[in-house]
Coordinates of C-alpha atoms in Angstrom, one line a residue:
Q1302 CA -30.3 -6.9 -31.0
I1303 CA -26.7 -5.8 -31.6
E1304 CA -23.9 -8.3 -31.0
E1305 CA -21.6 -6.6 -28.4
V1306 CA -18.4 -8.6 -28.4
N1307 CA -16.2 -10.9 -30.5
E1308 CA -14.4 -14.0 -29.4
D1309 CA -11.5 -12.0 -27.9
G1310 CA -13.8 -9.9 -25.7
Q1311 CA -13.5 -6.7 -27.8
F1312 CA -16.5 -4.7 -28.9
T1313 CA -17.7 -5.4 -32.4
D1314 CA -17.4 -2.5 -34.8
V1315 CA -21.2 -2.2 -34.9
Y1316 CA -21.5 -2.0 -31.1
A1317 CA -18.6 0.4 -30.8
E1318 CA -20.2 2.7 -33.3
Y1319 CA -23.5 2.4 -31.3
L1320 CA -21.6 3.5 -28.1
R1321 CA -20.1 6.5 -29.9
E1322 CA -23.5 7.6 -31.3
N1323 CA -25.1 7.5 -27.8
A1324 CA -22.1 9.0 -25.9
P1325 CA -22.2 12.1 -23.7
A1326 CA -21.1 15.4 -25.2
S1327 CA -17.9 15.2 -23.2
V1328 CA -16.2 13.6 -20.2
F1329 CA -17.1 16.6 -18.1
T1330 CA -20.8 16.2 -19.2
L1331 CA -20.6 12.6 -17.9
V1332 CA -19.2 13.9 -14.6
R1333 CA -22.2 16.2 -14.2
E1334 CA -24.6 13.3 -15.1
I1335 CA -23.0 11.3 -12.3
E1336 CA -23.4 14.2 -9.9
D1337 CA -27.2 14.6 -10.7
T1338 CA -29.5 13.3 -8.0
P1339 CA -31.9 11.1 -10.1
L1340 CA -30.6 8.4 -12.4
R1341 CA -30.3 10.4 -15.6
C1342 CA -31.3 7.6 -17.9
A1343 CA -34.7 6.1 -18.2
S1344 CA -34.2 2.4 -18.1
P1345 CA -31.9 -0.2 -16.6
M1346 CA -30.5 -0.9 -20.1
D1347 CA -29.8 2.8 -20.6
T1348 CA -27.9 3.2 -17.3
S1349 CA -25.9 0.1 -18.2
L1350 CA -24.9 1.9 -21.4
R1351 CA -23.6 4.8 -19.4
H1352 CA -21.5 2.4 -17.4
K1353 CA -19.9 1.2 -20.7
H1354 CA -19.2 4.9 -21.6
A1355 CA -17.5 5.4 -18.2
E1356 CA -15.4 2.2 -18.5
N1357 CA -14.4 2.8 -22.2
V1358 CA -13.7 6.6 -22.4
S1359 CA -11.0 6.1 -25.1
L1360 CA -13.7 4.7 -27.4
W1361 CA -15.7 7.9 -27.7
A1362 CA -14.1 10.9 -25.9
N1363 CA -11.9 13.5 -27.6
P1364 CA -8.4 13.2 -26.1
N1365 CA -7.7 16.9 -26.5
E1366 CA -10.8 17.7 -24.4
V1367 CA -9.8 15.1 -21.8
A1368 CA -6.3 16.6 -21.7
E1369 CA -7.9 20.1 -21.1
L1370 CA -10.1 18.7 -18.3
L1371 CA -7.1 17.1 -16.5
A1372 CA -5.0 20.2 -16.9
S1373 CA -7.7 22.4 -15.4
P1374 CA -7.4 22.4 -11.5
E1375 CA -11.0 23.5 -11.3
K1376 CA -12.4 20.7 -13.5
L1377 CA -10.1 18.1 -12.0
N1378 CA -11.1 19.1 -8.5
K1379 CA -14.8 18.9 -9.5
M1380 CA -14.4 15.4 -10.9
L1381 CA -12.6 14.2 -7.7
A1382 CA -15.1 15.9 -5.5
V1383 CA -17.9 14.0 -7.2
L1384 CA -15.8 10.8 -6.8
A1385 CA -15.1 11.4 -3.1
D1386 CA -18.7 12.4 -2.3
S1387 CA -20.1 9.3 -4.0
L1388 CA -17.5 7.0 -2.4
W1389 CA -18.3 8.2 1.1
I1390 CA -22.1 8.1 0.7
C1391 CA -21.9 4.6 -0.9
G1392 CA -19.6 3.3 1.9
M1393 CA -21.9 4.7 4.6
K1394 CA -25.0 3.3 3.1
C1395 CA -23.5 -0.2 2.5
E1396 CA -22.1 -0.3 6.0
D1397 CA -25.7 0.0 7.3
L1398 CA -26.9 -3.0 5.3
P1399 CA -27.9 -5.9 7.6
K1400 CA -25.5 -8.8 7.1
N1401 CA -25.7 -12.5 7.8
N1402 CA -23.4 -13.2 10.7
A1403 CA -22.1 -16.4 9.3
S1404 CA -21.0 -15.2 5.8
G1405 CA -21.1 -11.4 6.0
R1406 CA -23.5 -11.4 3.1
L1407 CA -26.9 -9.9 2.9
G1408 CA -29.7 -12.2 3.8
L1409 CA -31.6 -11.2 0.6
N1410 CA -28.5 -10.1 -1.4
P1411 CA -30.6 -7.9 -3.7
S1412 CA -29.3 -6.6 -7.1
T1413 CA -29.9 -3.0 -8.1
S1414 CA -32.1 -1.9 -11.0
C1415 CA -29.1 -0.5 -12.8
M1416 CA -27.5 -3.5 -14.7
G1417 CA -24.1 -1.8 -14.8
C1418 CA -23.9 -1.7 -11.0
N1419 CA -24.3 -5.5 -10.7
T1420 CA -22.1 -8.4 -11.3
P1421 CA -23.1 -10.7 -14.2
H1422 CA -24.4 -13.3 -11.7
D1423 CA -26.6 -10.6 -10.1
N1424 CA -28.1 -9.6 -13.4
D1425 CA -28.8 -13.3 -14.2
R1426 CA -31.1 -13.6 -11.1
E1427 CA -34.6 -12.4 -10.6
R1428 CA -34.5 -8.8 -9.3
V1429 CA -36.3 -8.3 -6.0
T1430 CA -36.6 -4.9 -4.3
P1431 CA -36.1 -5.2 -0.5
S1432 CA -38.9 -4.0 1.8
D1433 CA -38.5 -1.3 4.4
R1434 CA -38.8 -4.1 7.0
Q1435 CA -35.8 -5.9 5.6
L1436 CA -33.7 -2.7 5.5
P1437 CA -34.6 -0.8 8.7
G1438 CA -33.6 2.8 8.6
L1439 CA -32.4 2.7 5.0
R1440 CA -34.3 3.5 1.7
W1441 CA -33.3 1.1 -1.0
S1442 CA -33.7 3.8 -3.7
E1443 CA -31.1 5.9 -1.9
L1444 CA -28.7 3.0 -1.7
E1445 CA -29.2 2.2 -5.4
H1446 CA -28.3 5.8 -6.3
A1447 CA -25.3 5.9 -4.0
V1448 CA -24.0 2.6 -5.5
H1449 CA -24.6 3.9 -9.1
R1450 CA -22.7 7.2 -8.5
A1451 CA -19.8 5.5 -6.8
T1452 CA -19.5 2.7 -9.4
M1453 CA -19.7 5.2 -12.3
S1454 CA -17.2 7.6 -10.7
M1455 CA -14.6 4.8 -10.1
A1456 CA -15.0 3.4 -13.6
L1457 CA -14.5 6.8 -15.2
V1458 CA -11.4 7.6 -13.2
A1459 CA -9.9 4.1 -13.8
S1460 CA -10.7 4.4 -17.5
L1461 CA -8.9 7.8 -17.7
L1462 CA -5.8 6.3 -15.9
C1463 CA -5.8 3.4 -18.4
W1464 CA -6.0 5.6 -21.5
R1465 CA -2.4 5.6 -23.0
H1466 CA -2.7 8.5 -25.4
A1467 CA 0.3 10.6 -26.1
S1468 CA -1.5 13.9 -25.4
L1469 CA -2.7 12.6 -22.0
A1470 CA 0.7 11.9 -20.4
E1471 CA 0.8 15.2 -18.4
G1472 CA -2.9 14.8 -17.5
R1473 CA -2.6 11.2 -16.3
R1474 CA 0.3 12.2 -14.0
A1475 CA -1.8 15.1 -12.6
L1476 CA -4.6 12.6 -12.0
E1477 CA -2.3 10.1 -10.3
T1478 CA -0.9 12.8 -8.0
A1479 CA -4.3 14.1 -7.1
L1480 CA -5.7 10.7 -6.3
I1481 CA -2.8 9.9 -4.0
Q1482 CA -2.2 13.3 -2.3
W1483 CA -5.4 15.3 -2.4
S1484 CA -7.8 15.6 0.5
V1485 CA -11.3 16.5 -0.7
Q1486 CA -14.0 18.4 1.2
I1487 CA -17.0 16.1 1.9
N1488 CA -20.4 17.7 2.5
V1489 CA -22.4 15.6 5.0
P1490 CA -26.2 15.4 4.2
L1491 CA -28.4 16.9 6.9
E1492 CA -30.0 13.5 7.7
L1493 CA -26.5 12.0 8.4
Q1494 CA -25.3 14.8 10.7
G1495 CA -25.5 13.7 14.3
S1496 CA -23.3 12.5 17.2
F1497 CA -21.2 10.3 14.9
I1498 CA -20.6 13.1 12.3
P1499 CA -21.3 16.3 14.0
A1500 CA -19.7 18.6 11.4
P1501 CA -21.5 19.6 8.2
S1502 CA -18.4 18.8 6.3
F1503 CA -14.9 17.2 6.7
S1504 CA -11.8 16.5 4.6
A1505 CA -10.9 13.0 3.4
G1506 CA -8.3 11.4 1.2
I1507 CA -9.4 9.5 -1.9
L1508 CA -7.3 6.5 -1.0
S1509 CA -9.0 6.2 2.4
L1510 CA -12.4 6.4 0.8
L1511 CA -11.5 3.7 -1.7
T1512 CA -10.3 1.6 1.3
G1513 CA -13.8 2.2 2.8
I1514 CA -15.5 0.9 -0.3
I1515 CA -13.4 -2.3 -0.1
D1516 CA -14.3 -2.7 3.6
N1517 CA -18.0 -2.0 3.3
C1518 CA -18.9 -3.3 -0.2
T1519 CA -16.9 -6.5 -0.6
Y1520 CA -19.9 -8.7 0.3
T1521 CA -22.8 -6.4 -0.3
R1522 CA -21.8 -4.7 -3.6
P1523 CA -19.0 -6.7 -5.1
K1524 CA -18.7 -4.9 -8.4
S1525 CA -18.1 -1.6 -6.5
A1526 CA -15.5 -3.2 -4.3
N1527 CA -13.7 -4.8 -7.3
L1528 CA -13.5 -1.4 -9.0
A1529 CA -12.0 0.1 -5.8
V1530 CA -9.4 -2.7 -5.6
G1531 CA -8.5 -2.3 -9.3
L1532 CA -8.1 1.5 -9.0
L1533 CA -6.0 1.2 -5.9
S1534 CA -3.9 -1.5 -7.4
S1535 CA -3.3 0.6 -10.5
L1536 CA -2.0 3.4 -8.4
V1537 CA 0.2 1.1 -6.3
A1538 CA 1.7 -0.3 -9.5
R1539 CA 2.6 3.2 -10.8
R1540 CA 3.7 4.9 -7.6
P1541 CA 4.1 2.1 -4.9
C1542 CA 6.0 4.2 -2.4
A1543 CA 3.6 7.2 -2.5
T1544 CA 0.4 5.2 -2.5
L1545 CA 1.4 2.7 0.2
G1546 CA 2.8 5.5 2.3
A1547 CA -0.5 7.3 2.3
L1548 CA -2.4 4.3 3.6
D1549 CA -2.9 3.0 7.2
C1550 CA -1.2 -0.3 6.8
G1551 CA -3.2 -2.3 9.4
V1552 CA -6.6 -1.0 8.2
F1553 CA -5.6 -1.6 4.5
V1554 CA -4.4 -5.1 5.0
D1555 CA -7.6 -6.0 7.0
C1556 CA -9.7 -4.7 4.1
L1557 CA -7.6 -6.7 1.7
K1558 CA -8.2 -9.9 3.8
D1559 CA -12.0 -9.4 3.4
S1560 CA -11.6 -8.9 -0.4
F1561 CA -9.3 -11.9 -0.7
D1562 CA -11.7 -14.1 1.3
K1563 CA -14.6 -13.2 -0.9
T1564 CA -12.5 -14.0 -3.9
F1565 CA -11.3 -17.3 -2.4
H1566 CA -14.9 -18.5 -2.0
L1567 CA -15.7 -17.5 -5.6
V1568 CA -12.9 -19.5 -7.1
A1569 CA -12.7 -22.4 -4.6
S1570 CA -16.3 -23.3 -4.0
S1571 CA -18.5 -21.7 -6.7
C1572 CA -20.5 -23.8 -9.0
C1573 CA -21.4 -20.8 -11.2
I1574 CA -19.0 -20.1 -14.1
L1575 CA -19.8 -16.4 -14.0
D1576 CA -18.9 -16.2 -10.3
W1577 CA -15.8 -18.2 -10.9
H1578 CA -14.6 -15.9 -13.7
M1579 CA -15.4 -12.9 -11.5
G1580 CA -13.2 -14.4 -8.8
V1581 CA -10.3 -14.7 -11.3
T1582 CA -10.9 -11.1 -12.3
N1583 CA -10.7 -10.0 -8.6
I1584 CA -7.3 -11.9 -8.3
L1585 CA -5.9 -10.1 -11.4
N1586 CA -7.0 -6.7 -10.0
L1587 CA -5.3 -7.5 -6.6
L1588 CA -2.0 -8.7 -8.1
P1589 CA 0.0 -5.4 -8.0
V1590 CA -1.0 -4.7 -4.4
L1591 CA -0.1 -8.2 -3.3
Y1592 CA 3.2 -8.1 -5.2
Y1593 CA 4.4 -4.9 -3.5
M1594 CA 3.3 -6.3 -0.1
G1595 CA 6.5 -8.3 -0.5
D1596 CA 8.5 -5.1 -0.4
W1597 CA 6.5 -3.2 2.2
A1598 CA 8.3 -4.1 5.5
E1599 CA 5.5 -2.6 7.6
A1600 CA 3.0 -5.1 6.1
R1601 CA 4.8 -8.3 7.3
R1602 CA 3.3 -8.3 10.8
Y1603 CA -0.2 -8.0 9.4
L1604 CA 0.3 -10.6 6.7
V1605 CA 1.2 -13.3 9.2
G1606 CA -1.6 -12.5 11.6
H1607 CA -0.3 -10.0 14.2
G1608 CA -2.2 -11.9 17.0
N1609 CA -5.5 -12.4 15.2
G1610 CA -4.6 -15.9 13.8
Y1611 CA -5.2 -14.9 10.1
N1612 CA -2.3 -15.9 7.9
M1613 CA -2.4 -14.3 4.4
P1614 CA 0.5 -16.5 2.9
A1615 CA -1.4 -19.6 3.9
R1616 CA -4.6 -18.2 2.4
I1617 CA -3.0 -17.4 -0.9
A1618 CA -1.3 -20.8 -1.0
S1619 CA -4.6 -22.5 -0.3
M1620 CA -6.2 -20.6 -3.2
V1621 CA -3.4 -21.6 -5.5
L1622 CA -3.9 -25.3 -4.5
N1623 CA -7.7 -25.1 -4.9
M1624 CA -7.3 -23.7 -8.4
L1625 CA -4.6 -26.3 -9.3
H1626 CA -6.9 -29.0 -8.1
E1627 CA -9.3 -28.1 -10.9
V1628 CA -6.5 -28.2 -13.6
V1629 CA -6.4 -32.0 -13.5
P1630 CA -9.7 -33.0 -11.9
E1631 CA -9.3 -36.7 -12.9
M1632 CA -7.6 -39.3 -15.1
T1633 CA -9.3 -41.0 -18.0
E1634 CA -10.0 -44.8 -17.9
D1635 CA -6.8 -45.5 -19.9
G1636 CA -4.7 -43.5 -17.5
E1637 CA -4.4 -40.4 -19.6
V1638 CA -4.5 -37.0 -18.0
E1639 CA -7.6 -35.0 -18.6
I1640 CA -6.9 -31.3 -18.4
N1641 CA -9.7 -28.8 -17.4
Q1642 CA -10.0 -26.6 -20.5
V1643 CA -11.8 -23.9 -18.6
L1644 CA -8.4 -23.2 -16.9
T1645 CA -6.0 -23.6 -19.7
A1646 CA -7.9 -22.9 -23.0
A1647 CA -8.5 -19.4 -24.4
M1648 CA -11.6 -17.7 -23.1
D1649 CA -14.5 -17.5 -25.6
F1650 CA -16.2 -14.2 -24.8
K1651 CA -18.6 -14.5 -27.7
A1652 CA -20.0 -17.7 -26.2
T1653 CA -20.4 -16.1 -22.7
P1654 CA -20.5 -12.3 -23.4
A1655 CA -21.4 -11.6 -19.7
M1656 CA -17.8 -12.3 -18.8
T1657 CA -16.8 -9.0 -20.4
A1658 CA -18.5 -7.2 -17.5
N1659 CA -15.6 -8.5 -15.3
W1660 CA -13.2 -5.6 -16.0
V1661 CA -9.5 -6.3 -15.4
I1662 CA -8.4 -2.8 -14.7
T1663 CA -4.8 -3.8 -14.2
K1664 CA -4.6 -5.3 -17.7
E1665 CA -3.4 -2.0 -19.0
L1666 CA -0.3 -2.3 -16.8
F1667 CA 0.9 -5.2 -18.8
E1668 CA 0.9 -3.5 -22.3
G1669 CA 4.4 -3.7 -23.7
S1670 CA 5.4 -6.5 -21.3
G1671 CA 5.8 -9.0 -24.2
E1672 CA 3.3 -10.8 -26.5
T1673 CA 3.2 -14.0 -24.3
I1674 CA 2.3 -12.3 -21.0
H1675 CA -0.1 -9.8 -22.5
G1676 CA -1.8 -12.5 -24.4
L1677 CA -2.2 -14.7 -21.3
I1678 CA -3.8 -12.0 -19.2
S1679 CA -6.2 -11.3 -22.1
T1680 CA -7.4 -14.8 -22.8
R1681 CA -6.0 -17.3 -20.3
R1682 CA -6.7 -15.4 -17.1
A1683 CA -6.9 -18.4 -14.7
A1684 CA -3.5 -19.7 -15.7
F1685 CA -2.0 -16.2 -15.4
A1686 CA -3.6 -15.8 -12.0
I1687 CA -2.2 -19.0 -10.6
V1688 CA 1.3 -18.4 -11.8
A1689 CA 1.2 -14.8 -10.6
L1690 CA 0.2 -15.9 -7.1
V1691 CA 3.1 -18.4 -7.0
E1692 CA 5.4 -15.6 -8.0
I1693 CA 4.0 -13.4 -5.2
L1694 CA 4.5 -16.2 -2.6
G1695 CA 8.1 -16.5 -3.8
R1696 CA 8.6 -12.8 -3.4
W1697 CA 7.1 -12.8 0.1
E1698 CA 9.2 -15.8 1.2
R1699 CA 12.3 -14.2 -0.2
N1700 CA 11.9 -10.7 1.2
H1701 CA 9.9 -11.3 4.4
G1702 CA 11.9 -14.3 5.7
A1703 CA 10.2 -17.7 5.5
I1704 CA 6.7 -16.4 6.1
V1705 CA 5.3 -18.9 3.5
S1706 CA 7.2 -22.0 4.5
K1707 CA 6.3 -21.5 8.2
A1708 CA 2.6 -21.0 7.5
L1709 CA 0.0 -23.7 8.1
I1710 CA -3.0 -24.5 6.0
P1711 CA -6.0 -25.9 8.0
T1712 CA -7.0 -29.2 6.3
Y1713 CA -9.5 -32.0 7.1
E1714 CA -6.6 -34.3 8.2
S1715 CA -5.1 -31.7 10.5
R1716 CA -8.5 -31.0 12.2
L1717 CA -8.9 -34.8 12.8
A1718 CA -5.5 -34.9 14.4
G1719 CA -6.3 -31.8 16.5
E1720 CA -3.6 -29.8 14.8
K1721 CA -3.7 -26.2 13.6
G1722 CA -2.8 -27.2 10.0
E1723 CA -0.3 -28.7 7.6
P1724 CA 2.8 -26.8 6.5
V1725 CA 2.4 -25.0 3.2
P1726 CA 5.5 -26.8 1.6
D1727 CA 3.9 -30.2 2.3
C1728 CA 0.5 -29.1 0.8
M1729 CA 2.2 -27.6 -2.2
K1730 CA 4.2 -30.8 -2.8
E1731 CA 1.0 -32.7 -3.4
Y1732 CA 0.2 -30.4 -6.3
Q1733 CA 3.6 -30.3 -8.0
Y1734 CA 2.4 -32.5 -10.8
H1735 CA -0.7 -30.3 -11.3
F1736 CA 1.5 -27.2 -11.6
A1737 CA 3.7 -28.9 -14.1
V1738 CA 0.7 -29.9 -16.2
L1739 CA -0.5 -26.3 -16.1
L1740 CA 2.8 -24.9 -17.3
E1741 CA 3.0 -27.5 -20.1
A1742 CA -0.5 -26.5 -21.2
T1743 CA 0.3 -22.7 -21.2
P1744 CA 3.7 -22.0 -22.8
G1745 CA 5.6 -19.0 -21.6
L1746 CA 5.3 -19.7 -17.9
A1747 CA 8.1 -22.1 -17.3
F1748 CA 10.0 -19.4 -15.2
A1749 CA 7.6 -20.2 -12.3
L1750 CA 8.6 -23.8 -11.9
P1751 CA 11.9 -23.1 -9.9
I1752 CA 9.9 -20.8 -7.6
Y1753 CA 7.3 -23.4 -6.9
N1754 CA 9.9 -26.1 -6.3
A1755 CA 11.8 -23.8 -3.9
L1756 CA 8.6 -23.2 -1.9
V1757 CA 8.0 -27.0 -1.8
A1758 CA 11.6 -27.5 -0.5
A1759 CA 11.2 -24.5 2.0
E1760 CA 14.2 -22.8 0.3
R1761 CA 14.7 -19.2 -0.7
P1762 CA 13.0 -18.9 -4.1
P1763 CA 14.9 -17.4 -7.1
L1764 CA 14.2 -13.9 -8.3
P1765 CA 12.7 -13.9 -11.8
S1766 CA 14.5 -11.8 -14.5
T1767 CA 13.2 -8.4 -15.5
A1768 CA 13.5 -9.3 -19.2
A1769 CA 10.3 -9.3 -21.2
D1770 CA 8.2 -12.5 -21.0
S1771 CA 10.4 -13.8 -18.2
S1772 CA 7.9 -13.4 -15.4
V1773 CA 4.3 -12.4 -15.2
L1774 CA 4.7 -9.6 -12.6
R1775 CA 8.3 -8.5 -11.9
A1776 CA 9.2 -7.7 -15.5
S1777 CA 5.9 -6.2 -16.4
L1778 CA 5.5 -4.0 -13.3
Y1779 CA 9.2 -3.0 -13.4
H1780 CA 9.3 -1.9 -17.1
C1781 CA 5.7 -1.0 -18.0
A1782 CA 4.0 0.4 -14.9
L1783 CA 6.5 1.8 -12.4
R1784 CA 7.3 5.5 -12.6
C1785 CA 9.9 7.7 -11.0
A1786 CA 8.9 8.4 -7.4
L1787 CA 9.2 12.2 -7.9
P1788 CA 5.5 13.2 -8.4
S1789 CA 6.4 15.7 -11.2
C1790 CA 8.2 13.0 -13.2
D1791 CA 6.6 10.3 -15.4
K1792 CA 9.8 8.5 -16.6
R1793 CA 10.0 4.7 -16.4
H1794 CA 13.7 4.4 -17.1
R1795 CA 17.0 6.1 -16.1
R1796 CA 17.7 9.4 -17.9
D1797 CA 21.3 8.6 -18.7
S1798 CA 21.3 5.0 -19.8
G1799 CA 17.7 4.0 -20.5
A1800 CA 18.1 1.1 -18.0
G1801 CA 15.5 0.4 -15.2
L1802 CA 14.9 3.0 -12.5
M1803 CA 17.4 3.0 -9.7
G1804 CA 16.1 2.1 -6.3
C1805 CA 16.4 4.0 -3.0
G1806 CA 19.1 2.4 -0.9
G1807 CA 17.4 3.3 2.4
G1808 CA 15.0 1.4 4.6
C1809 CA 12.1 1.4 2.1
K1810 CA 13.9 -1.4 0.2
A1811 CA 13.6 0.3 -3.2
L1812 CA 9.9 0.9 -3.0
A1813 CA 10.9 4.4 -4.2
R1814 CA 12.7 4.3 -7.6
Y1815 CA 14.2 7.2 -9.5
C1816 CA 15.3 8.1 -13.0
C1817 CA 18.3 10.1 -11.8
A1818 CA 20.1 11.1 -8.6
E1819 CA 18.8 14.7 -8.9
H1820 CA 15.2 13.5 -8.6
Q1821 CA 16.1 11.3 -5.6
K1822 CA 17.6 14.3 -3.8
A1823 CA 14.6 16.5 -4.7
H1824 CA 12.2 13.9 -3.3
W1825 CA 14.1 13.0 -0.1
K1826 CA 12.4 15.6 2.1
E1827 CA 9.0 14.2 1.3
H1828 CA 10.2 10.5 1.3
Q1829 CA 12.5 10.3 4.3
G1830 CA 9.7 9.8 6.9
F1831 CA 8.3 6.8 5.1
C1832 CA 11.8 5.5 4.4
K1833 CA 13.0 5.7 8.0
R1834 CA 9.8 4.2 9.3
Q1835 CA 10.3 1.2 7.0
A1836 CA 13.9 0.8 8.2
R1837 CA 12.6 0.3 11.8
Y1838 CA 10.2 -2.4 10.6
V1839 CA 13.0 -4.1 8.6
K1840 CA 15.0 -4.3 11.9
E1841 CA 12.0 -5.5 13.8
N1842 CA 11.2 -8.2 11.2
A1843 CA 14.9 -9.4 11.3
E1844 CA 14.6 -9.8 15.1
H1845 CA 11.5 -12.0 14.7

């Protein structure tokens, strides 16, 4: 038995060598393995090993070979074709799973035979194969294979995006552009051709297929959905304007609501530590998307309900308060505060190695953001998540016009009084002390206190600085993740001065940023449609 991880969640030297010794011949070999119809490996443990290879490409692959793969249109197209095909089949199969009407979950909620396709909690349960009667019109083995291919494909692509090797800069940019812009031809299996999909093939964008995974797999195959969220979030952080502009805003926000609700139940009402940590991981992977929702004018109408009664700001505030409630669960007999160490202490991955399966794909975006912030997302994830959500609420309130302070949180007291809910500022005021305790226990997060206090007072929150370690999101995403909006450019700073990228002054509210005026002019023809559409929504939001 090889010890896999150390206290910091990193692979031990012995296990890392074991992964290298059993790695595929190349990344493209792994792509072909994913494409194969049967599961290539013999046992659940072996297939789990292949998942680790897909999630940790930098550990075993030759960077020059990877650069060659990404520079080859033929090989890149092949990899994305395998990704697109697996995403579509997985989404279709999971959509057909019978769900419990009350929770959206499977009545049986079975785990797959491949350990790498499951959450840690699923792997900890007894594995039961559903019968044909429980899954009418669907073969469980086919679903297992579809989930395996989709999960492996997303993990491989996310791992390549996260690999910061000097020789891969051009290849990563080509991969980003392809994921955002390319449409891939999907071949429809004969048994699925019919009145719903009459054609033998059709074209689909990768982003829409990832959205479909979030929509159809959030409750049935949560690990697959979390990978899709992390991959989308990673693209939004790098190219917010191009990625968001390629999405159907209403459909995308509806899918995010499902993902957020699933996450809410994991962190707010779960009695399983593995589920709880998975919920925190989901939050961290959602953060860049939620952050840029504060700049996406078109999203405002969907965030506040748009007639369906669902209010995203209230839901996020409620999650923050539920997590804060656990920070100071009780006082000791002598009146001293007893802080919940699960939330504030460093995570011990060696004691609970299963937590390493909860992959924070967005962690790579914070490299170079300062020792404090990068250390927090590595070891104190819950505290990082709470403060990041507060920063997001502050940005939404500031940019979208009081959508947080006007939101209502349904509470027990409001239901008794026959009211829709209590105002978010009143609810947040009850937890001001808890938030202060959290900040005191985790140095480096004091910047968030004025934001929280402004939300309590229903005032316009301050904007955090872009200096290193001065915020958990704005500084990190601005300096470490954001790229020039011109697809052929990978710069993160202005060409002339080295300062931050200059924002577009049009209706997109600087969702598009550039390293120089020449690149802004070169990109205008492609950008103007999105920019002018957002200007209309800015005007509409101001009227409301």
